Amino acid sequence: MVKFQKQNLENLVKDSDFLDNITASNPVFWLNDKKKDRSSGEEFSFDQVIEAEKRLERFASYLKIAFPETKNSMGIIESELKEIPDMKKWIEENIDEDFPGKLLLKCDYALPISGSIKARGGIYEVLKYAEQLAIEHNLIDYDDDYAKFNDDTFYRFFRGYKIAVGSTGNLGLSIGIMGAKLGFQVTVHMSSDAKEWKKQLLREKGVKVIEYSSDYSKAVEEGRNQAATDPRCHFVDDENSQALFAGYAVAALSLEKQLHDANIYVDAAHPLFVYLPCGVGGGPGGVAYGLKKIYGDNVHLFFGEPTQSPCMLLGMMTGLHDEISVTDIGLTNQTEADGLAVGRASKFVGKLMEPILSGCYTVEDSFLFNSIRAMWNREHIFMEPSAHAAVFGPISLFKQGKSYYIEQNDLQMKNATHLIWSTGGNMVPEEQRREFLKKML
Ligand SMILES: *Cc1c(COP(=O)(O)O)cnc(C)c1O
């Protein structure tokens, strides 16, 4: 049912041609006119991000033992930052002009433990819950060595508790892998978009997977309802959780260090552009929030969404946030970018993004597969379809947004840094990779 008649929406959206382009699922570039020059601070406090960073440091000695792949990073879940000059050439071929400045990739596709950006927020929220229970039951003190979490007594204790989550796949993987390792009984409510291999991997780890024939919003709602009746069950609320958001935002603190170590400046003469794939909003929103706090006006943040699932764009543009779904305007919410197959955005995140985000753009699925091949052939990096929504960011900015954003803000592009935030891919099995690399739409 189309709930919002076009006429009603036109009162909220100034440019009706623009709305027509969205409903026709054409790629669009939207600038956020609610952006002010200050960062927001109302509902969420930066203290929570600092607290999250400290909590993750406390858990490092445990993670190092529980997940040996984090040994090199001393138990810290972090990814590399690297230049991708050959991909830059591909982008230049796509925009048909020189692309000034540097092009960097933030390699969250290779984050340890669960191979996606969800390893930040998701794992953080599980650890936070585990710590809270352990403190309440006098199993641990804040100054203890958290390697103790690896003991059998902890595992047996956590067996008495449950964690539930609704997911399109990757959040379920992160929560499931981390939760099961600690001993929790984890239930993941999976939307119809979730890939088979993700469900299988979770079942192998002893996680209960419940499948829905409906989309993400329904899976979250079911999970929330089922968890609500059980006091021993913690529900990881992807639409509203401040803990998840804080876990994602810690990424900004590490990025600041990485940029500094690489002698890359961010100031008025050296603008930083960051392109983030957006689903419900928590992951990209947390990162964007943190970066805005650090870099203020010198960072320019853009979210990328599939042309069939532009929920954040629609929610922010209309100001309706979670009161409007992409299906209300006749879109399908069907996309190969499973991590972005979200029809209704988080209101909590959308509101926080109003003074922060520069804009949103949409990308066609066919681009995602071309980009998968280009990234593989030129840089030998495999990223899943969702992550490639970030690659389209600089292309969309140059092709559709340059005149009114860069020129209006008088930005010095020659010294700019463009950062593609790669959100997932490392866990994708070999066979599925080969299919993706062949796929032409
Ligand atoms: C979940 C996900 C995103 C988007 O994160 P949200 O918090 O849903 O906005 C982007 N890319 C990948 C690979 C994801 O799994």
Coordinates of C-alpha atoms and ligand atoms in Angstrom, one line a residue:
M1 CA 0.0 0.0 0.0
V2 CA 1.3 3.4 -0.9
K3 CA 0.7 5.3 2.3
F4 CA 2.1 8.7 1.4
Q5 CA 0.4 10.2 -1.6
K6 CA 2.8 12.1 -3.8
Q7 CA 0.9 15.3 -3.1
N8 CA 1.4 15.0 0.7
L9 CA 5.1 14.4 0.2
E10 CA 5.5 17.4 -2.1
N11 CA 4.6 19.6 0.8
L12 CA 7.7 18.3 2.6
V13 CA 10.0 18.1 -0.3
K14 CA 10.6 21.3 -2.1
D15 CA 11.9 19.8 -5.4
S16 CA 9.3 17.5 -6.9
D17 CA 11.5 16.6 -9.9
F18 CA 14.0 15.4 -7.4
L19 CA 11.4 13.2 -5.7
D20 CA 10.4 11.9 -9.1
N21 CA 14.0 10.8 -9.7
I22 CA 14.0 9.0 -6.4
T23 CA 10.8 7.1 -7.1
A24 CA 12.0 6.3 -10.6
S25 CA 15.0 4.7 -8.8
N26 CA 17.5 7.0 -10.6
P27 CA 20.8 7.7 -8.8
V28 CA 20.5 11.0 -7.0
F29 CA 22.7 13.3 -5.0
W30 CA 21.1 15.1 -2.2
L31 CA 22.5 17.9 0.0
N32 CA 21.3 18.2 3.6
D33 CA 20.0 21.7 4.1
K34 CA 19.5 21.2 7.8
K35 CA 23.3 21.1 8.3
K36 CA 24.5 23.8 10.6
D37 CA 28.1 24.6 11.4
R38 CA 28.0 23.0 14.8
S39 CA 28.0 19.4 15.9
S40 CA 25.0 18.2 17.7
G41 CA 25.2 17.0 21.2
E42 CA 21.6 16.6 22.4
E43 CA 20.6 13.0 22.8
F44 CA 24.0 11.4 22.8
S45 CA 27.2 12.4 24.5
F46 CA 30.7 12.1 23.2
D47 CA 31.6 10.8 26.7
Q48 CA 30.0 7.5 25.7
V49 CA 32.5 7.2 22.9
I50 CA 35.4 7.8 25.2
E51 CA 33.9 5.2 27.6
A52 CA 33.6 2.8 24.7
E53 CA 37.2 3.2 23.7
K54 CA 38.3 2.5 27.3
R55 CA 36.0 -0.5 27.7
L56 CA 37.4 -2.0 24.5
E57 CA 40.9 -1.5 25.9
R58 CA 39.9 -3.4 29.1
F59 CA 38.7 -6.3 26.9
A60 CA 41.8 -6.4 24.7
S61 CA 43.6 -9.0 26.9
Y62 CA 40.6 -11.2 26.6
L63 CA 40.0 -10.8 22.8
K64 CA 43.7 -11.5 22.2
I65 CA 43.2 -15.0 23.7
A66 CA 39.6 -15.7 22.4
F67 CA 40.4 -14.5 18.9
P68 CA 44.1 -15.1 18.0
E69 CA 43.6 -13.1 14.8
T70 CA 43.6 -10.0 17.1
K71 CA 47.0 -10.8 18.5
N72 CA 48.9 -8.5 16.2
S73 CA 46.7 -5.6 17.1
M74 CA 47.0 -6.5 20.8
G75 CA 43.4 -7.4 21.1
I76 CA 42.1 -4.2 19.5
I77 CA 39.6 -4.5 16.7
E78 CA 41.0 -2.2 14.1
S79 CA 41.5 -2.0 10.3
E80 CA 44.2 -0.6 8.0
L81 CA 44.0 2.7 6.2
K82 CA 45.5 2.6 2.7
E83 CA 45.9 4.4 -0.5
I84 CA 44.3 2.9 -3.6
P85 CA 45.9 4.6 -6.5
D86 CA 44.9 2.1 -9.2
M87 CA 41.2 2.4 -8.1
K88 CA 41.6 6.1 -8.3
K89 CA 42.4 5.7 -12.0
W90 CA 39.2 3.7 -12.4
I91 CA 37.2 6.4 -10.7
E92 CA 38.8 9.0 -13.1
E93 CA 37.7 6.8 -16.0
N94 CA 34.2 6.9 -14.6
I95 CA 34.0 10.6 -14.1
D96 CA 35.9 11.4 -17.3
E97 CA 38.2 13.9 -15.6
D98 CA 41.1 14.2 -13.2
F99 CA 40.4 13.4 -9.7
P100 CA 42.5 15.7 -7.5
G101 CA 43.7 14.8 -4.1
K102 CA 44.3 11.4 -2.4
L103 CA 42.0 8.4 -2.4
L104 CA 42.1 6.2 0.7
L105 CA 40.4 3.0 1.7
K106 CA 39.4 2.3 5.3
C107 CA 39.6 -1.4 5.4
D108 CA 36.7 -2.4 7.7
Y109 CA 36.0 -5.2 5.2
A110 CA 38.9 -6.9 6.9
L111 CA 38.1 -6.2 10.5
P112 CA 39.0 -9.2 12.7
I113 CA 36.4 -11.6 14.2
S114 CA 33.5 -10.9 11.8
G115 CA 34.9 -9.1 8.7
S116 CA 32.6 -6.1 8.6
I117 CA 32.0 -2.7 10.3
K118 CA 29.5 -4.6 12.6
A119 CA 32.6 -5.9 14.4
R120 CA 32.8 -2.5 15.9
G121 CA 29.3 -1.7 17.3
G122 CA 28.1 -5.3 17.6
I123 CA 31.0 -6.8 19.5
Y124 CA 31.2 -3.7 21.7
E125 CA 27.6 -4.0 22.8
V126 CA 28.0 -7.7 23.6
L127 CA 31.1 -6.9 25.7
K128 CA 29.4 -4.1 27.4
Y129 CA 26.5 -6.4 28.4
A130 CA 29.0 -9.1 29.5
E131 CA 30.9 -6.7 31.6
Q132 CA 27.8 -5.3 33.3
L133 CA 26.6 -8.8 34.3
A134 CA 30.1 -9.8 35.5
I135 CA 30.4 -6.7 37.6
E136 CA 26.9 -7.1 39.1
H137 CA 27.7 -10.7 40.1
N138 CA 31.1 -9.8 41.5
L139 CA 33.0 -11.9 39.0
I140 CA 35.2 -9.1 38.0
D141 CA 36.5 -5.6 38.9
Y142 CA 37.2 -2.8 36.4
D143 CA 41.0 -3.0 37.2
D144 CA 41.2 -6.8 36.8
D145 CA 42.9 -8.5 33.8
Y146 CA 39.9 -9.2 31.6
A147 CA 41.7 -12.3 30.3
K148 CA 39.6 -13.9 33.0
F149 CA 36.6 -13.7 30.7
N150 CA 38.1 -16.7 29.0
D151 CA 37.7 -18.9 32.1
D152 CA 35.2 -21.7 32.2
T153 CA 33.4 -20.2 35.2
F154 CA 32.6 -17.2 33.0
Y155 CA 31.4 -19.3 30.2
R156 CA 29.1 -21.3 32.5
F157 CA 27.8 -18.1 34.0
F158 CA 26.9 -16.5 30.6
R159 CA 25.1 -19.8 29.6
G160 CA 22.4 -18.6 31.8
Y161 CA 21.8 -15.4 29.8
K162 CA 20.5 -14.7 26.3
I163 CA 21.2 -12.1 23.6
A164 CA 18.8 -11.5 20.7
V165 CA 19.2 -9.3 17.6
G166 CA 17.4 -8.6 14.3
S167 CA 19.6 -8.4 11.3
T168 CA 20.1 -8.5 7.5
G169 CA 23.2 -10.6 8.2
N170 CA 26.4 -8.9 9.3
L171 CA 25.1 -7.6 12.7
G172 CA 23.8 -11.1 13.4
L173 CA 27.3 -12.5 12.5
S174 CA 29.1 -10.1 14.9
I175 CA 26.7 -10.6 17.8
G176 CA 26.4 -14.4 17.2
I177 CA 30.2 -15.0 17.0
M178 CA 31.0 -12.8 20.0
G179 CA 28.0 -13.9 22.1
A180 CA 28.5 -17.6 21.5
K181 CA 32.2 -17.3 22.3
L182 CA 31.5 -15.9 25.7
G183 CA 28.8 -18.5 26.4
F184 CA 25.6 -16.6 25.8
Q185 CA 22.6 -18.2 24.2
V186 CA 22.2 -16.1 21.1
T187 CA 19.1 -15.8 18.8
V188 CA 19.4 -14.0 15.5
H189 CA 16.3 -12.9 13.7
M190 CA 17.2 -12.8 10.1
S191 CA 15.4 -10.9 7.4
S192 CA 14.8 -12.4 4.0
D193 CA 17.8 -10.6 2.5
A194 CA 20.3 -12.5 4.7
K195 CA 22.7 -14.7 2.7
E196 CA 22.5 -18.5 3.3
W197 CA 26.2 -18.8 4.2
K198 CA 25.8 -16.3 7.1
K199 CA 22.9 -18.3 8.6
Q200 CA 24.9 -21.5 8.2
L201 CA 28.0 -20.1 9.8
L202 CA 26.0 -19.0 12.8
R203 CA 24.2 -22.3 13.2
E204 CA 27.6 -24.0 13.2
K205 CA 28.6 -21.8 16.2
G206 CA 25.5 -22.9 18.1
V207 CA 23.5 -19.7 17.4
K208 CA 19.7 -20.0 16.9
V209 CA 18.7 -18.5 13.6
I210 CA 15.1 -17.6 13.0
E211 CA 14.3 -16.8 9.4
Y212 CA 11.6 -14.4 8.2
S213 CA 10.2 -14.0 4.8
S214 CA 9.8 -10.3 5.4
D215 CA 12.4 -7.5 5.5
Y216 CA 14.7 -6.1 8.1
S217 CA 12.3 -3.9 10.0
K218 CA 10.0 -6.9 10.7
A219 CA 12.9 -9.1 11.8
V220 CA 14.0 -6.4 14.3
E221 CA 10.4 -6.0 15.6
E222 CA 10.0 -9.7 16.1
G223 CA 13.3 -9.9 17.9
R224 CA 12.4 -7.0 20.1
N225 CA 9.0 -8.5 21.0
Q226 CA 10.3 -11.9 21.8
A227 CA 13.2 -10.5 24.0
A228 CA 10.9 -8.1 25.9
T229 CA 9.2 -10.9 27.9
D230 CA 12.5 -12.4 29.1
P231 CA 14.5 -10.5 31.8
R232 CA 17.6 -12.7 31.1
C233 CA 17.6 -11.7 27.5
H234 CA 19.4 -8.6 26.2
F235 CA 18.1 -7.3 22.9
V236 CA 20.6 -5.5 20.6
D237 CA 18.4 -2.8 19.1
D238 CA 19.9 -1.9 15.8
E239 CA 17.4 0.9 15.4
N240 CA 17.9 2.6 18.7
S241 CA 20.9 1.4 20.6
Q242 CA 23.3 4.0 21.9
A243 CA 25.9 1.4 22.8
L244 CA 26.1 0.2 19.2
F245 CA 26.4 3.8 18.0
A246 CA 29.2 4.5 20.6
G247 CA 31.1 1.3 19.5
Y248 CA 31.0 2.5 15.8
A249 CA 32.1 6.0 16.8
V250 CA 35.3 4.7 18.4
A251 CA 36.5 4.3 14.8
A252 CA 36.8 8.0 14.4
L253 CA 39.3 8.2 17.3
S254 CA 41.5 5.5 15.6
L255 CA 41.2 7.1 12.2
E256 CA 42.5 10.4 13.7
K257 CA 45.6 8.6 14.9
Q258 CA 46.0 6.8 11.6
L259 CA 45.8 10.0 9.5
H260 CA 48.2 11.7 11.8
D261 CA 50.7 8.8 11.6
A262 CA 50.4 8.9 7.8
N263 CA 51.1 12.7 7.9
I264 CA 47.8 13.4 6.3
Y265 CA 46.4 16.8 7.3
V266 CA 42.8 17.7 7.8
D267 CA 42.2 21.4 8.0
A268 CA 40.6 24.2 6.0
A269 CA 43.2 23.8 3.3
H270 CA 43.0 20.0 3.4
P271 CA 39.3 18.9 3.4
L272 CA 38.5 15.3 4.2
F273 CA 35.6 13.7 2.3
V274 CA 34.2 10.4 3.8
Y275 CA 31.8 8.1 2.0
L276 CA 29.9 5.6 4.0
P277 CA 27.4 2.9 3.0
C278 CA 24.2 3.3 5.0
G279 CA 21.6 0.8 6.0
V280 CA 19.6 1.7 9.1
G281 CA 22.2 4.3 10.0
G282 CA 24.0 3.2 13.1
G283 CA 27.3 2.2 11.6
P284 CA 27.9 5.1 9.3
G285 CA 26.1 7.5 11.8
G286 CA 28.5 6.5 14.6
V287 CA 31.6 7.0 12.5
A288 CA 30.2 10.3 11.1
Y289 CA 29.4 11.6 14.6
G290 CA 32.9 10.8 15.8
L291 CA 34.6 12.4 12.8
K292 CA 32.5 15.6 13.1
K293 CA 33.4 16.0 16.7
I294 CA 37.1 15.7 15.8
Y295 CA 37.3 17.6 12.5
G296 CA 34.3 20.0 12.6
D297 CA 33.8 21.9 9.3
N298 CA 36.8 20.3 7.7
V299 CA 35.2 16.9 7.3
H300 CA 32.5 16.3 4.6
L301 CA 30.3 13.3 5.3
F302 CA 28.2 11.5 2.7
F303 CA 26.1 8.4 3.0
G304 CA 25.5 6.0 0.1
E305 CA 22.3 3.9 -0.3
P306 CA 20.9 1.6 -3.0
T307 CA 18.4 3.3 -5.4
Q308 CA 15.8 0.9 -4.1
S309 CA 16.5 1.4 -0.4
P310 CA 17.3 5.1 0.2
C311 CA 15.7 5.1 3.7
M312 CA 18.1 7.6 5.3
L313 CA 17.8 10.0 2.4
L314 CA 14.0 9.8 2.5
G315 CA 13.8 10.1 6.3
M316 CA 16.1 13.1 6.5
M317 CA 14.8 14.9 3.4
T318 CA 11.2 14.7 4.6
G319 CA 12.0 15.0 8.3
L320 CA 9.8 12.0 8.8
H321 CA 12.7 9.7 9.8
D322 CA 11.2 6.3 10.8
E323 CA 7.7 7.4 9.9
I324 CA 8.3 6.8 6.3
S325 CA 9.5 3.7 4.5
V326 CA 10.9 3.4 0.9
T327 CA 8.0 1.1 0.1
D328 CA 5.6 4.0 0.9
I329 CA 6.9 5.8 -2.2
G330 CA 6.7 2.7 -4.4
L331 CA 10.3 1.4 -4.2
T332 CA 10.9 -2.3 -3.6
N333 CA 13.7 -2.3 -1.0
Q334 CA 15.2 -5.1 -3.1
T335 CA 18.9 -4.9 -3.5
E336 CA 22.0 -7.1 -3.8
A337 CA 23.6 -4.9 -1.2
D338 CA 22.1 -7.1 1.6
G339 CA 23.6 -4.9 4.4
L340 CA 21.8 -1.9 3.0
A341 CA 18.4 -3.5 2.4
V342 CA 16.6 -1.4 5.0
G343 CA 13.4 0.4 4.2
R344 CA 13.0 2.5 7.3
A345 CA 15.9 4.4 8.9
S346 CA 16.7 4.9 12.5
K347 CA 15.1 8.0 13.9
F348 CA 17.7 8.3 16.6
V349 CA 20.5 8.3 14.0
G350 CA 18.7 10.5 11.5
K351 CA 18.0 13.2 14.0
L352 CA 21.7 13.2 15.2
M353 CA 22.8 13.4 11.6
E354 CA 20.7 16.5 10.8
P355 CA 23.5 19.0 11.8
I356 CA 26.3 16.7 10.7
L357 CA 25.8 15.0 7.4
S358 CA 26.7 16.8 4.1
G359 CA 24.4 14.7 2.1
C360 CA 23.2 11.3 0.7
Y361 CA 23.5 9.8 -2.7
T362 CA 22.0 6.6 -4.2
V363 CA 23.7 4.0 -6.3
E364 CA 22.5 1.3 -8.7
D365 CA 23.2 -2.4 -8.0
S366 CA 24.8 -2.7 -11.5
F367 CA 27.5 -0.3 -10.3
L368 CA 28.2 -2.3 -7.2
F369 CA 29.2 -5.4 -9.3
N370 CA 31.3 -3.3 -11.8
S371 CA 33.1 -1.9 -8.8
I372 CA 33.6 -5.3 -7.2
R373 CA 35.5 -6.4 -10.4
A374 CA 37.5 -3.2 -10.6
M375 CA 38.6 -3.3 -7.0
W376 CA 39.6 -6.9 -7.4
N377 CA 41.4 -6.5 -10.7
R378 CA 43.2 -3.3 -9.8
E379 CA 43.9 -3.5 -6.0
H380 CA 43.3 -7.2 -5.4
I381 CA 40.8 -6.4 -2.7
F382 CA 37.5 -8.2 -2.3
M383 CA 34.6 -6.3 -0.8
E384 CA 31.0 -7.3 -0.6
P385 CA 28.3 -5.4 -2.7
S386 CA 27.2 -3.2 0.2
A387 CA 30.7 -1.8 0.7
H388 CA 30.9 -0.7 -2.9
A389 CA 28.2 1.9 -2.2
A390 CA 31.1 3.9 -0.8
V391 CA 33.1 3.7 -4.0
F392 CA 30.3 5.5 -5.8
G393 CA 30.6 8.4 -3.4
P394 CA 33.4 10.4 -5.1
I395 CA 31.8 9.6 -8.5
S396 CA 28.4 10.9 -7.4
L397 CA 30.0 14.0 -5.9
F398 CA 32.0 14.8 -9.0
K399 CA 29.3 14.0 -11.5
Q400 CA 26.2 15.3 -9.7
G401 CA 27.3 17.4 -6.7
K402 CA 30.4 19.3 -7.6
S403 CA 29.1 22.6 -8.7
Y404 CA 26.7 23.2 -5.8
Y405 CA 28.8 21.6 -3.0
I406 CA 32.4 22.1 -3.7
E407 CA 32.0 25.5 -5.3
Q408 CA 29.5 26.8 -2.8
N409 CA 31.8 25.8 0.1
D410 CA 34.9 27.0 -1.8
L411 CA 36.7 23.8 -1.1
Q412 CA 40.3 23.3 -2.1
M413 CA 40.1 20.0 -3.9
K414 CA 43.7 19.8 -4.9
N415 CA 44.7 19.0 -1.3
A416 CA 41.6 17.0 -0.4
T417 CA 41.6 13.5 1.0
H418 CA 38.7 11.2 -0.1
L419 CA 38.1 8.2 2.1
I420 CA 36.0 5.2 1.0
W421 CA 34.8 3.4 4.1
S422 CA 34.8 -0.2 3.1
T423 CA 32.3 -1.9 5.3
G424 CA 32.5 -5.6 4.7
G425 CA 33.7 -8.6 2.7
N426 CA 36.3 -10.7 4.4
M427 CA 33.9 -13.5 5.5
V428 CA 32.3 -14.0 2.1
P429 CA 33.1 -17.6 1.1
E430 CA 35.2 -18.3 -2.0
E431 CA 32.3 -19.7 -4.1
Q432 CA 30.1 -16.7 -3.4
R433 CA 33.0 -14.4 -4.3
R434 CA 33.4 -16.0 -7.7
E435 CA 29.7 -15.5 -8.3
F436 CA 29.9 -11.9 -7.4
L437 CA 32.9 -11.3 -9.6
K438 CA 31.1 -12.8 -12.6
K439 CA 27.8 -11.0 -12.0
M440 CA 26.7 -8.4 -14.6
L441 CA 23.4 -6.5 -14.1
Ligands
LIG1 C1 25.3 -3.1 8.2 C2 26.1 -2.7 7.1 C3 26.2 -1.4 6.6 C4 25.4 -0.3 7.1 O1 25.3 -0.1 8.5 P1 23.9 0.4 9.2 O2 24.3 0.5 10.6 O3 22.9 -0.6 8.9 O4 23.6 1.7 8.5 C5 27.0 -1.2 5.5 N1 27.8 -2.1 5.0 C6 27.8 -3.4 5.4 C7 28.6 -4.4 4.8 C8 26.9 -3.7 6.5 O5 26.9 -5.0 6.9

